[in-house]
Coordinates of C-alpha atoms in Angstrom, one line a residue:
X17 CA 0.0 0.0 0.0
X18 CA 2.8 2.4 0.8
X19 CA 4.4 2.0 -2.6
X20 CA 1.2 3.2 -4.2
X21 CA 1.6 6.6 -2.5
X22 CA 5.1 7.3 -3.9
X23 CA 3.9 8.2 -7.4
X24 CA 1.4 10.6 -5.9
X25 CA 4.1 12.0 -3.6
X26 CA 6.3 12.7 -6.6
X27 CA 3.4 14.5 -8.4
X28 CA 2.8 16.6 -5.3
X29 CA 6.4 17.5 -5.2
X30 CA 6.4 18.5 -8.8
X31 CA 3.3 20.6 -8.3
X32 CA 5.0 22.3 -5.4
X33 CA 8.1 22.9 -7.5
X34 CA 5.9 24.2 -10.4
X35 CA 4.0 26.6 -8.0
X36 CA 7.3 28.1 -6.7
X37 CA 8.6 28.5 -10.3
X38 CA 5.5 30.0 -11.8
X39 CA 4.5 32.4 -9.0
X40 CA 5.4 36.0 -10.0
X41 CA 7.4 34.5 -12.9
X42 CA 7.3 37.8 -14.9
X43 CA 8.1 39.9 -11.8
X44 CA 11.1 38.0 -10.2
X45 CA 13.7 38.4 -11.6
X46 CA 12.6 42.0 -11.7
X47 CA 13.1 42.5 -15.5
X48 CA 15.1 40.9 -18.3
X49 CA 18.9 40.7 -18.2
X50 CA 20.7 41.2 -21.4
X51 CA 21.6 37.4 -21.5
X52 CA 17.9 36.6 -21.4
X53 CA 17.1 39.1 -24.2
X54 CA 20.0 37.5 -26.2
X55 CA 18.2 34.1 -26.0
X56 CA 15.1 35.8 -27.3
X57 CA 17.0 37.3 -30.2
X58 CA 18.4 33.9 -31.1
X59 CA 14.9 32.4 -30.9
X60 CA 13.7 35.1 -33.3
X61 CA 16.5 34.3 -35.7
X62 CA 15.5 30.6 -35.6
X63 CA 11.8 31.5 -36.3
X64 CA 13.0 33.6 -39.2
X65 CA 14.7 30.6 -40.7
X66 CA 18.3 31.2 -39.5
X67 CA 19.2 27.8 -38.2
X68 CA 22.5 26.7 -36.8
X69 CA 24.2 23.9 -34.9
X70 CA 25.9 26.5 -32.7
X71 CA 25.0 30.2 -32.3
X72 CA 28.0 32.6 -32.1
X73 CA 25.9 35.4 -30.5
X74 CA 26.1 36.2 -26.8
X75 CA 29.6 34.7 -26.3
X76 CA 28.5 31.4 -28.0
X77 CA 25.4 29.4 -27.4
X78 CA 24.7 25.7 -27.6
X79 CA 21.4 25.1 -29.6
X80 CA 19.1 22.8 -27.6
X81 CA 17.7 25.5 -25.2
X82 CA 17.4 28.1 -28.0
X83 CA 15.4 25.8 -30.3
X84 CA 13.1 24.9 -27.4
X85 CA 12.7 28.6 -26.6
X86 CA 11.9 29.3 -30.3
X87 CA 9.1 26.8 -30.1
X88 CA 7.8 28.3 -26.8
X89 CA 7.8 31.8 -28.4
X90 CA 5.9 30.5 -31.4
X91 CA 3.3 28.9 -29.2
X92 CA 3.0 31.4 -26.3
X93 CA 4.2 34.7 -27.8
X94 CA 6.9 37.3 -27.5
X95 CA 7.0 38.1 -23.8
X96 CA 9.0 37.2 -20.7
X97 CA 6.6 34.5 -19.7
X98 CA 7.5 32.5 -22.8
X99 CA 11.2 33.0 -22.1
X100 CA 11.0 31.8 -18.5
X101 CA 8.5 29.1 -19.1
X102 CA 11.1 27.1 -20.9
X103 CA 13.5 27.3 -17.9
X104 CA 10.6 26.2 -15.6
X105 CA 9.9 23.2 -17.8
X106 CA 13.5 22.1 -17.9
X107 CA 13.8 22.6 -14.1
X108 CA 10.8 20.3 -13.5
X109 CA 12.2 17.7 -15.9
X110 CA 15.5 17.9 -14.1
X111 CA 13.8 17.3 -10.7
X112 CA 12.1 14.2 -12.3
X113 CA 15.4 12.9 -13.6
X114 CA 17.1 13.4 -10.3
X115 CA 14.2 11.6 -8.6
X116 CA 14.5 8.6 -11.0
X117 CA 18.3 8.4 -10.4
X118 CA 18.0 8.6 -6.6
X119 CA 15.2 5.9 -6.7
X120 CA 17.3 3.6 -8.8
X121 CA 20.5 4.2 -6.7
X122 CA 18.8 3.9 -3.3
X123 CA 15.0 3.9 -2.7
X124 CA 11.9 5.9 -3.3
X125 CA 12.1 7.6 0.0
X126 CA 15.5 9.0 -0.8
X127 CA 14.2 10.0 -4.2
X128 CA 11.2 11.8 -2.7
X129 CA 13.4 13.7 -0.3
X130 CA 15.8 14.6 -3.1
X131 CA 13.0 16.0 -5.2
X132 CA 11.7 18.0 -2.3
X133 CA 15.1 19.6 -1.7
X134 CA 15.4 20.5 -5.4
X135 CA 11.8 21.9 -5.4
X136 CA 12.3 24.3 -2.5
X137 CA 16.0 25.3 -2.5
X138 CA 17.3 28.6 -3.8
X139 CA 19.9 27.3 -6.2
X140 CA 17.7 25.1 -8.4
X141 CA 14.8 27.6 -8.0
X142 CA 16.8 30.5 -9.5
X143 CA 17.8 28.6 -12.6
X144 CA 14.2 27.3 -12.9
X145 CA 12.9 30.9 -13.3
X146 CA 15.5 32.8 -15.3
X147 CA 16.3 32.4 -19.0
X148 CA 19.6 30.6 -19.0
X149 CA 20.4 27.6 -21.1
X150 CA 22.4 25.9 -18.4
X151 CA 19.2 24.6 -16.8
X152 CA 18.8 22.2 -19.7
X153 CA 22.0 20.3 -18.7
X154 CA 20.8 18.6 -15.5
X155 CA 17.9 17.0 -17.5
X156 CA 20.1 15.2 -20.1
X157 CA 23.0 14.6 -17.6
X158 CA 20.5 13.1 -15.1
X159 CA 19.1 10.8 -17.8
X160 CA 22.6 9.8 -18.9
X161 CA 23.5 9.0 -15.3
X162 CA 20.3 7.0 -14.8
X163 CA 20.8 4.8 -17.8
X164 CA 24.5 4.4 -17.2
X165 CA 23.8 3.2 -13.6
X166 CA 21.1 0.8 -14.9
X167 CA 23.6 -0.6 -17.4
X168 CA 26.4 -0.9 -14.7
X169 CA 24.1 -2.7 -12.2
X170 CA 22.7 -5.0 -14.8
X171 CA 26.1 -5.9 -16.1
X172 CA 27.0 -7.3 -12.7
X173 CA 24.4 -10.0 -13.4
X174 CA 24.5 -10.5 -17.2
X175 CA 25.3 -8.6 -20.4
X176 CA 22.0 -8.9 -22.3
X177 CA 19.9 -6.9 -24.7
X178 CA 18.5 -4.7 -21.9
X179 CA 22.1 -3.8 -20.8
X180 CA 22.9 -2.7 -24.3
X181 CA 19.7 -0.8 -24.6
X182 CA 20.6 1.2 -21.4
X183 CA 24.1 1.8 -22.8
X184 CA 22.8 3.1 -26.0
X185 CA 20.4 5.4 -24.3
X186 CA 23.1 6.6 -21.9
X187 CA 25.4 7.4 -24.8
X188 CA 22.6 9.2 -26.6
X189 CA 21.9 11.4 -23.6
X190 CA 25.7 11.9 -23.0
X191 CA 26.2 13.2 -26.6
X192 CA 23.0 15.2 -26.4
X193 CA 24.1 16.9 -23.2
X194 CA 26.9 18.7 -25.2
X195 CA 24.2 20.6 -27.0
X196 CA 23.0 22.2 -23.7
X197 CA 25.8 24.1 -21.8
X198 CA 29.6 24.1 -21.8
X199 CA 29.8 22.4 -18.3
X200 CA 28.6 19.2 -20.0
X201 CA 32.2 18.7 -21.4
X202 CA 33.2 17.3 -18.1
X203 CA 30.7 14.5 -18.4
X204 CA 32.7 12.0 -20.4
X205 CA 35.5 12.2 -17.8
X206 CA 33.0 11.7 -15.0
X207 CA 31.5 8.6 -16.7
X208 CA 35.0 7.2 -17.4
X209 CA 35.9 7.6 -13.8
X210 CA 32.7 5.8 -12.7
X211 CA 33.4 2.9 -15.0
X212 CA 37.0 2.6 -13.9
X213 CA 35.8 2.7 -10.3
X214 CA 33.2 0.0 -11.0
X215 CA 35.7 -2.2 -12.7
X216 CA 38.1 -2.0 -9.8
X217 CA 35.6 -2.5 -7.1
X218 CA 33.5 -5.2 -8.8
X219 CA 35.2 -7.7 -11.1
X220 CA 31.9 -8.7 -12.8
X221 CA 31.4 -5.1 -13.9
X222 CA 34.5 -5.3 -16.0
X223 CA 32.5 -7.1 -18.7
X224 CA 30.9 -3.7 -19.3
X225 CA 34.1 -2.1 -20.6
X226 CA 33.5 -3.0 -24.2
X227 CA 29.9 -1.7 -23.7
X228 CA 31.2 1.5 -22.3
X229 CA 33.3 2.0 -25.5
X230 CA 30.1 1.5 -27.5
X231 CA 28.4 4.1 -25.3
X232 CA 31.2 6.6 -25.9
X233 CA 30.9 5.9 -29.7
X234 CA 27.2 6.6 -29.6
X235 CA 27.8 9.8 -27.7
X236 CA 30.5 10.8 -30.2
X237 CA 28.1 10.2 -33.1
X238 CA 25.4 12.3 -31.5
X239 CA 27.8 15.1 -30.6
X240 CA 29.7 14.9 -33.9
X241 CA 27.9 17.8 -35.8
X242 CA 28.6 20.2 -32.9
X243 CA 32.2 19.1 -32.4
X244 CA 32.9 19.3 -36.1
X245 CA 31.4 22.8 -36.3
X246 CA 33.4 24.0 -33.3
X247 CA 36.6 22.5 -34.8
X248 CA 36.1 24.5 -38.0
X249 CA 35.2 27.7 -36.1
X250 CA 37.5 27.8 -33.0
X251 CA 37.0 31.6 -32.5
X252 CA 33.3 31.1 -31.8
X253 CA 34.0 30.2 -28.2
X254 CA 36.3 33.1 -27.3
X255 CA 34.5 33.6 -24.1
X256 CA 35.4 30.0 -23.0
X257 CA 39.1 30.9 -23.6
X258 CA 38.7 34.1 -21.6
X259 CA 37.7 32.4 -18.4
X260 CA 40.1 29.4 -18.5
X261 CA 43.1 31.1 -16.9
X262 CA 43.2 28.7 -13.9
X263 CA 43.3 25.7 -16.2
X264 CA 46.0 27.3 -18.4
X265 CA 48.0 28.0 -15.2
X266 CA 47.7 24.4 -14.2
X267 CA 48.8 23.1 -17.6
X268 CA 51.9 25.4 -17.3
X269 CA 52.8 23.9 -13.9
X270 CA 51.1 26.3 -11.5
X271 CA 48.3 24.6 -9.6
X272 CA 47.7 27.5 -7.2
X273 CA 44.6 29.0 -9.0
X274 CA 43.0 25.6 -9.4
X275 CA 43.6 24.7 -5.8
X276 CA 42.2 28.1 -4.6
X277 CA 39.1 27.5 -6.8
X278 CA 38.7 24.0 -5.4
X279 CA 38.6 25.4 -1.9
X280 CA 36.1 28.0 -2.9
X281 CA 33.9 25.4 -4.6
X282 CA 33.9 23.2 -1.5
X283 CA 32.7 26.2 0.5
X284 CA 29.9 26.8 -2.0
X285 CA 27.6 24.3 -0.4
X286 CA 27.5 25.4 3.3
X287 CA 30.0 28.2 4.0
X288 CA 30.2 30.8 1.2
X289 CA 28.3 30.6 -2.0
X290 CA 28.3 32.3 -5.4
X291 CA 29.4 36.0 -5.1
X292 CA 27.6 37.2 -8.2
X293 CA 24.4 39.2 -7.4
X294 CA 23.1 38.4 -10.8
X295 CA 22.6 34.7 -9.8
X296 CA 22.6 34.6 -6.1
X297 CA 22.3 36.6 -2.9
X298 CA 26.0 37.3 -2.7
X299 CA 27.8 34.6 -0.6
X300 CA 24.6 32.6 0.1
X301 CA 25.6 28.9 0.3
X302 CA 23.5 26.3 -1.4
X303 CA 22.4 25.0 2.1
X304 CA 21.9 28.3 4.0
X305 CA 20.6 27.0 7.3
X306 CA 22.5 24.9 9.9
X307 CA 20.1 21.9 9.7
X308 CA 20.3 21.3 6.0
X309 CA 24.0 22.0 6.0
X310 CA 24.5 19.4 8.7
X311 CA 22.3 16.9 6.7
X312 CA 24.4 17.6 3.6
X313 CA 27.6 16.8 5.5
X314 CA 26.0 13.8 7.1
X315 CA 25.0 12.3 3.7
X316 CA 28.4 13.2 2.2
X317 CA 30.3 11.5 5.1
X318 CA 28.0 8.5 5.0
X319 CA 28.7 8.2 1.2
X320 CA 32.5 8.5 1.7
X321 CA 32.4 5.9 4.6
X322 CA 30.5 3.5 2.3
X323 CA 32.5 4.2 -0.8
X324 CA 33.0 0.5 -1.5
X325 CA 29.3 0.2 -2.0
X326 CA 29.1 1.2 -5.7
X327 CA 26.0 3.3 -5.2
X328 CA 27.8 5.6 -2.9
X329 CA 31.0 5.6 -4.9
X330 CA 29.0 6.5 -8.0
X331 CA 27.5 9.5 -6.1
X332 CA 30.8 10.8 -4.7
X333 CA 32.6 10.6 -8.1
X334 CA 29.8 12.5 -9.8
X335 CA 29.7 15.1 -7.1
X336 CA 33.4 15.7 -7.3
X337 CA 33.4 15.8 -11.1
X338 CA 30.6 18.4 -11.1
X339 CA 33.0 20.8 -9.5
X340 CA 35.3 20.7 -12.5
X341 CA 33.9 23.4 -14.7
X342 CA 34.0 26.0 -11.9
X343 CA 37.4 24.8 -10.5
X344 CA 38.9 25.3 -14.0
X345 CA 37.6 28.8 -14.7
X346 CA 37.8 32.2 -13.1
X347 CA 35.8 33.6 -10.2
X348 CA 34.8 30.5 -8.2
X349 CA 32.4 29.4 -7.0
X350 CA 30.1 30.0 -9.9
X351 CA 26.6 28.5 -9.4
X352 CA 25.9 28.3 -13.2
X353 CA 29.2 26.4 -13.9
X354 CA 28.3 24.1 -11.0
X355 CA 25.0 23.3 -12.5
X356 CA 25.8 19.6 -13.0
X357 CA 25.7 19.3 -9.2
X358 CA 21.9 19.6 -9.3
X359 CA 21.9 16.0 -10.5
X360 CA 23.4 14.6 -7.2
X361 CA 23.9 17.3 -4.6
X362 CA 20.5 17.0 -3.0
X363 CA 20.8 13.3 -2.7
X364 CA 23.3 13.7 0.2
X365 CA 20.9 15.4 2.7
X366 CA 18.2 12.9 1.6
X367 CA 20.6 10.0 2.4
X368 CA 21.2 11.5 5.9
X369 CA 17.5 11.8 6.5
X370 CA 16.8 8.4 5.2
X371 CA 19.4 6.9 7.6
X372 CA 17.8 8.7 10.5
X373 CA 14.3 7.6 9.5
X374 CA 15.4 3.9 9.1
X375 CA 17.5 4.1 12.3
X376 CA 14.6 5.6 14.3
X377 CA 12.1 3.2 12.8
X378 CA 14.1 0.2 14.1
X379 CA 14.1 1.6 17.6
X380 CA 10.8 3.5 17.9
X381 CA 8.3 2.6 15.2
X382 CA 7.0 4.5 13.5
X383 CA 10.0 6.7 12.7
X384 CA 8.5 9.9 13.9
X385 CA 11.7 11.7 14.9
X386 CA 13.2 11.2 11.5
X387 CA 10.1 12.1 9.6
X388 CA 9.7 15.2 11.8
X389 CA 13.3 16.2 11.1
X390 CA 12.7 15.8 7.3
X391 CA 9.6 18.0 7.5
X392 CA 11.5 20.6 9.5
X393 CA 14.4 20.6 7.0
X394 CA 12.2 21.0 4.0
X395 CA 10.1 23.7 5.7
X396 CA 13.3 25.6 6.8
X397 CA 14.9 25.5 3.4
X398 CA 11.6 26.6 1.7
X399 CA 11.1 29.5 4.1
X400 CA 14.6 30.8 3.6
X401 CA 14.2 30.5 -0.1
X402 CA 11.0 32.4 -0.1
X403 CA 12.6 35.2 2.0
X404 CA 15.9 35.3 0.1
X405 CA 14.6 34.9 -3.5
X406 CA 11.4 36.8 -3.5
X407 CA 12.0 39.4 -0.9
X408 CA 15.8 40.1 -0.5
X409 CA 17.4 39.3 -3.8
X410 CA 15.2 41.4 -6.2
X411 CA 15.8 44.6 -4.1
X412 CA 19.6 44.4 -4.5
X413 CA 20.7 47.5 -6.5
X414 CA 23.0 45.4 -8.7
X415 CA 20.2 42.9 -9.4
X416 CA 17.9 45.7 -10.4
X417 CA 20.6 47.1 -12.7
X418 CA 21.5 43.7 -14.2
X419 CA 17.9 42.8 -14.9
X420 CA 16.9 46.3 -16.1
X421 CA 14.2 46.6 -13.4
X422 CA 13.6 50.4 -13.8
X423 CA 13.7 50.1 -17.6
X424 CA 11.0 47.4 -17.3
X425 CA 9.0 49.6 -14.9
X426 CA 9.1 52.4 -17.5
X427 CA 8.0 50.1 -20.3
X428 CA 5.1 48.8 -18.1
X429 CA 4.1 52.4 -17.5
X430 CA 3.8 52.9 -21.3
X431 CA 1.4 50.0 -21.5
X432 CA -1.2 52.1 -19.6
X433 CA -0.9 55.2 -21.7
X434 CA -3.6 55.9 -24.3
X435 CA -2.8 54.5 -27.8
X436 CA -0.8 56.8 -29.9
X437 CA 0.8 58.7 -27.0
X438 CA 4.4 59.6 -28.1
X439 CA 7.1 58.6 -25.6
X440 CA 10.8 59.0 -25.4
X441 CA 12.3 56.2 -23.2
X442 CA 15.8 56.6 -21.9
X443 CA 18.2 53.6 -21.8
X444 CA 21.8 52.7 -21.5
X445 CA 22.2 50.5 -24.6
X446 CA 19.8 52.2 -27.0
X447 CA 21.6 50.9 -30.1
X448 CA 21.9 47.3 -29.0
X449 CA 19.8 45.6 -26.3
X450 CA 17.2 48.3 -25.3
X451 CA 15.0 47.8 -28.4
X452 CA 14.6 44.0 -28.2
X453 CA 14.1 44.4 -24.4
X454 CA 11.3 46.9 -25.2
X455 CA 9.7 44.7 -27.7
X456 CA 9.7 41.6 -25.6
X457 CA 8.6 43.4 -22.4
X458 CA 5.8 45.7 -23.7
X459 CA 2.2 44.5 -23.9
X460 CA 1.1 46.7 -26.7
X461 CA 2.4 48.3 -29.9
X462 CA 5.7 50.1 -29.4
X463 CA 5.8 52.2 -32.6
X464 CA 5.3 55.4 -30.7
X465 CA 8.2 54.9 -28.4
X466 CA 11.6 56.4 -29.2
X467 CA 14.8 55.3 -27.5
X468 CA 17.6 57.7 -26.4
X469 CA 20.6 57.6 -24.1
X470 CA 19.9 60.9 -22.3
X471 CA 23.5 61.1 -21.2
X472 CA 24.1 62.7 -24.6
X473 CA 21.0 62.5 -26.8
X474 CA 17.4 63.4 -26.7
X475 CA 14.6 62.6 -29.2
X476 CA 11.5 64.9 -29.2
X477 CA 8.8 63.0 -31.1
X478 CA 6.9 64.7 -33.9
X479 CA 3.3 65.8 -33.3
X480 CA 1.6 65.7 -29.9
X481 CA 3.4 66.7 -26.7
X482 CA 5.5 63.7 -25.7
X483 CA 6.4 62.1 -22.4
X484 CA 10.0 61.5 -21.4
X485 CA 10.6 58.5 -19.1
X486 CA 14.0 58.1 -17.5
X487 CA 14.9 55.0 -15.5
X488 CA 16.8 55.9 -12.4
X489 CA 20.0 54.2 -13.7
X490 CA 20.2 56.6 -16.6
X491 CA 21.5 60.0 -15.5
X492 CA 20.1 62.9 -17.5
X493 CA 23.0 65.1 -18.7
X494 CA 22.9 68.3 -16.7
X495 CA 23.5 70.5 -19.8
X496 CA 20.8 68.7 -21.7
X497 CA 18.5 69.1 -18.7
X498 CA 19.1 72.8 -18.7
X499 CA 18.5 73.0 -22.5
X500 CA 15.3 71.1 -22.2
X501 CA 14.1 73.3 -19.3
X502 CA 14.9 76.4 -21.2
X503 CA 12.9 75.1 -24.2
X504 CA 9.8 74.3 -22.2
X505 CA 10.2 70.9 -20.7
X506 CA 8.1 70.4 -17.5
X507 CA 8.0 67.7 -14.9
X508 CA 5.3 65.1 -15.7
X509 CA 2.8 65.1 -12.8
X510 CA 2.1 61.3 -12.8
X511 CA 2.6 58.6 -10.1
X512 CA 5.3 56.6 -11.7
X513 CA 7.2 53.6 -10.4
X514 CA 9.9 54.4 -7.8
X515 CA 12.6 53.8 -10.4
X516 CA 11.2 56.0 -13.1
X517 CA 11.2 59.8 -13.5
X518 CA 8.7 61.4 -15.9
X519 CA 8.7 64.7 -17.8
X520 CA 6.6 66.4 -20.5
X521 CA 8.8 67.3 -23.5
X522 CA 8.4 70.6 -25.4
X523 CA 6.4 70.2 -28.7
X524 CA 8.6 69.4 -31.7
X525 CA 7.1 72.3 -33.7
X526 CA 8.2 74.7 -31.0
X527 CA 11.8 73.6 -31.3
X528 CA 11.7 73.5 -35.1
X529 CA 10.3 77.1 -35.3
X530 CA 13.0 78.4 -33.0
X531 CA 16.0 77.0 -34.9
X532 CA 14.9 77.3 -38.5
X533 CA 17.4 79.7 -40.1
X534 CA 19.0 80.6 -36.8
X535 CA 22.3 80.5 -38.6
X536 CA 23.0 81.6 -42.1
X537 CA 23.1 78.6 -44.4
X538 CA 20.9 76.4 -42.3
X539 CA 19.0 74.2 -42.5
X540 CA 21.2 71.6 -44.3
X541 CA 20.0 68.1 -45.2
X542 CA 22.3 65.1 -45.2
X543 CA 21.4 62.1 -47.4
X544 CA 17.6 62.7 -47.2
X545 CA 17.9 61.3 -43.6
X546 CA 18.7 64.2 -41.2
X547 CA 18.4 67.9 -41.5
X548 CA 20.7 70.1 -39.4
X549 CA 18.4 72.9 -38.0
X550 CA 20.7 74.6 -35.5
X551 CA 23.9 74.7 -33.5
X552 CA 24.0 76.2 -30.0
X553 CA 27.0 76.5 -27.6
X554 CA 27.0 74.9 -24.2
X555 CA 27.8 78.0 -22.0
X556 CA 31.2 78.2 -20.3
X557 CA 31.7 79.8 -16.8
X558 CA 30.7 83.3 -17.6
X559 CA 33.4 86.0 -17.7
X560 CA 35.9 83.6 -16.1
X561 CA 35.6 81.1 -19.0
X562 CA 33.8 82.5 -22.0
X563 CA 34.8 79.6 -24.2
X564 CA 31.9 77.2 -24.8
X565 CA 32.2 73.7 -23.2
X566 CA 30.8 72.2 -26.4
X567 CA 27.8 72.5 -28.6
X568 CA 24.2 71.2 -29.1
X569 CA 23.4 70.2 -32.6
X570 CA 19.7 70.1 -33.4
X571 CA 18.4 67.8 -36.1
X572 CA 15.1 66.9 -37.8
X573 CA 14.4 63.4 -39.1
X574 CA 13.4 63.6 -42.8
X575 CA 13.4 59.9 -43.8
X576 CA 14.1 57.3 -41.0
X577 CA 17.3 55.5 -42.1
X578 CA 17.8 51.8 -42.6
X579 CA 21.1 51.7 -40.8
X580 CA 22.5 53.3 -37.6
X581 CA 23.9 56.8 -38.0
X582 CA 26.3 59.0 -36.1
X583 CA 26.9 62.8 -36.2
X584 CA 30.2 64.4 -35.8
X585 CA 31.3 67.9 -34.8
X586 CA 35.0 68.9 -35.3
X587 CA 36.9 72.0 -34.5
X588 CA 39.1 72.6 -37.5
X589 CA 41.8 75.3 -38.0
X590 CA 42.4 77.4 -41.1
X591 CA 44.4 74.5 -42.7
X592 CA 41.5 72.1 -42.2
X593 CA 43.3 70.2 -39.4
X594 CA 41.0 68.7 -36.7
X595 CA 41.8 70.2 -33.3
X596 CA 39.2 68.3 -31.3
X597 CA 36.0 66.4 -32.0
X598 CA 33.0 64.5 -30.6
X599 CA 30.9 61.9 -32.5
X600 CA 27.7 60.6 -31.1
X601 CA 24.0 59.8 -31.6
X602 CA 22.9 57.4 -28.9
X603 CA 19.3 56.8 -30.2
X604 CA 18.0 53.8 -32.0
X605 CA 17.3 54.7 -35.6
X606 CA 14.6 52.0 -35.9
X607 CA 12.4 54.0 -33.5
X608 CA 12.6 57.4 -35.4
X609 CA 9.7 58.8 -37.3
X610 CA 9.6 61.6 -39.9
X611 CA 9.6 65.0 -38.2
X612 CA 11.2 63.9 -34.9
X613 CA 13.7 66.4 -33.4
X614 CA 17.0 65.0 -32.2
X615 CA 19.3 67.0 -29.9
X616 CA 22.9 65.8 -29.6
X617 CA 25.5 67.0 -27.1
X618 CA 29.1 67.5 -28.4
X619 CA 31.3 68.2 -25.3
X620 CA 34.5 69.9 -26.6
X621 CA 37.4 71.5 -24.8
X622 CA 40.0 73.9 -26.2
X623 CA 43.0 75.0 -24.2
X624 CA 44.8 78.4 -24.5
X625 CA 41.9 80.6 -25.6
X626 CA 39.5 80.5 -28.5
X627 CA 41.2 81.0 -31.9
X628 CA 39.0 81.5 -35.0
X629 CA 38.1 77.9 -35.4
X630 CA 35.5 76.5 -37.8
X631 CA 32.9 73.9 -36.8
X632 CA 32.8 71.0 -39.3
X633 CA 29.5 69.0 -38.9
X634 CA 28.3 65.9 -40.7
X635 CA 26.6 62.5 -40.6
X636 CA 28.0 59.0 -41.3
X637 CA 27.4 55.3 -41.2
X638 CA 29.6 54.0 -38.3
X639 CA 29.7 50.5 -39.8
X640 CA 31.2 51.6 -43.1
X641 CA 32.5 55.0 -42.3
X642 CA 30.7 56.4 -45.3
X643 CA 29.5 60.0 -44.9
X644 CA 26.1 61.2 -46.0
X645 CA 26.3 64.0 -48.6
X646 CA 24.6 67.4 -48.4
X647 CA 21.7 67.6 -50.7
X648 CA 22.2 71.3 -51.2
X649 CA 25.9 71.3 -52.1
X650 CA 27.0 67.7 -52.8
X651 CA 29.6 67.9 -50.0
X652 CA 29.7 65.7 -46.9
X653 CA 30.4 68.4 -44.3
X654 CA 28.8 71.6 -43.2
X655 CA 31.3 74.3 -42.1
X656 CA 30.2 77.0 -39.8
X657 CA 32.6 79.7 -38.3
X658 CA 32.4 79.4 -34.5
X659 CA 31.8 83.1 -34.1
X660 CA 28.6 83.0 -36.1
X661 CA 26.9 80.7 -33.5
X662 CA 24.7 82.7 -31.0

């Protein structure tokens, strides 16, 4: 009768895990990190027909997670729920795989306790809610371990068709794991170590050595397309090379960095965890309370004590091997590079609890003390996870910055504006990640939103008076703030999110009327894209320093371009020599509309007085360096004597 309850127990644990992973899924993490947006961009490329065995974007990406994500986006839509749903699904599958492995190694009670630990603990919960491809590794690695163990155990009795079937499946999952995350590359070494250990400790298992060779052959065949591609494109993984300094030092005869990393990784579980705020409460260990830490050590010591029992030896070898990717790379411990540990780490405290339950049951049936301790351990781990993950971690300033929390809050504010309301949204990466972040975060059409880095550029939308939204991580340039205030910008009287400041921008027509023909020879149009309406000095320090600190250039969009553009302003002398310059235009061209006004700051400094310099102004394509020509004169530069500027 008791056996019938275990499947229901597993389902309840998975429901608990799913509830913790789906609750506030679009709110915690408090926005989308650039790495998450990069996954979405790759998924969009896949849906647009750009298929690959390995994606070179975002420091290099294995394909399995990204193809799965593309399917989720196609089914669910372009929003953060679709992105994070994939991680949640892989996390639940990983818990199921760990449960199956623990049940096969030991018993269903150990398996159930293992699954409970994975369901409620911070480390697996984090990767089950954020869009990182690493969470797909424990699923395939766990299945590889499961079938490998079944083959090993069966080979002790006989080498039959079932054994070969398990070996083939184990090899397939081993090869498939290389398509998940770079930490999978340690798996063949872990499996080899397990087989050698089994052959030494159990003579009958030696008959499996030819079968293990077949398993590796299957894994090689499955992984061959990826391995071949990487061999032809060695530069695609430059990020891997960047972080392998400890391994390189070891190969050159210096074991110091690897030993230091090993010590740090051993502390990860109970003393000092991952220091990166992006993926952990800095320093929080995997087992953050004394009870679960003691149970982890208890299970680990029990496994080491019983190492001759191949079940425990298998477990210890896997746990040590899982440390490898973080030991061999920089800044240890790193929870994402330790992701293989999710397959076995939570079996250790489950073993300690199982020992106490069995020991107590022999002496005081039923085993109430052990069961009560198990309930307390799970409740304590879950309570600390709820506090640390949902309450403490999202409020960390570094977390809010990394996950673009205030940018997300600003986008959410635009969702509640009337349709057609023009908005300028400030960001820190307007020409790269801000636009895809906007498109995957917004719940309505974004065609009326312009992007600008207000540290040097502002876009004033054409038409109705527009709203300027500035996340608190983007400082508005003080000179630009003064210019906007002088031209009619007012504070927007709305109740925005704590991380967002709102203003009402002056109407574009007002700016256009002020600057049209303010200087002789203006306006000047470059390449049918941008028209230079005016140039205005940034005031110096009055009578003490009458020399301008730079200039504002004021532009009108004629035809939104198809490529990014930059504008330049040079001081040139009588011989045409450039004395100083500033190029910029930190606004995404894909958000511009005809009639928009763009104001660009060019901070310039000149020492030793103000000779009769000329300002040379123009527009160019930064990718090719090609300048846009002036429609009026056929030249590519407008030259204005500095003393003509008011």
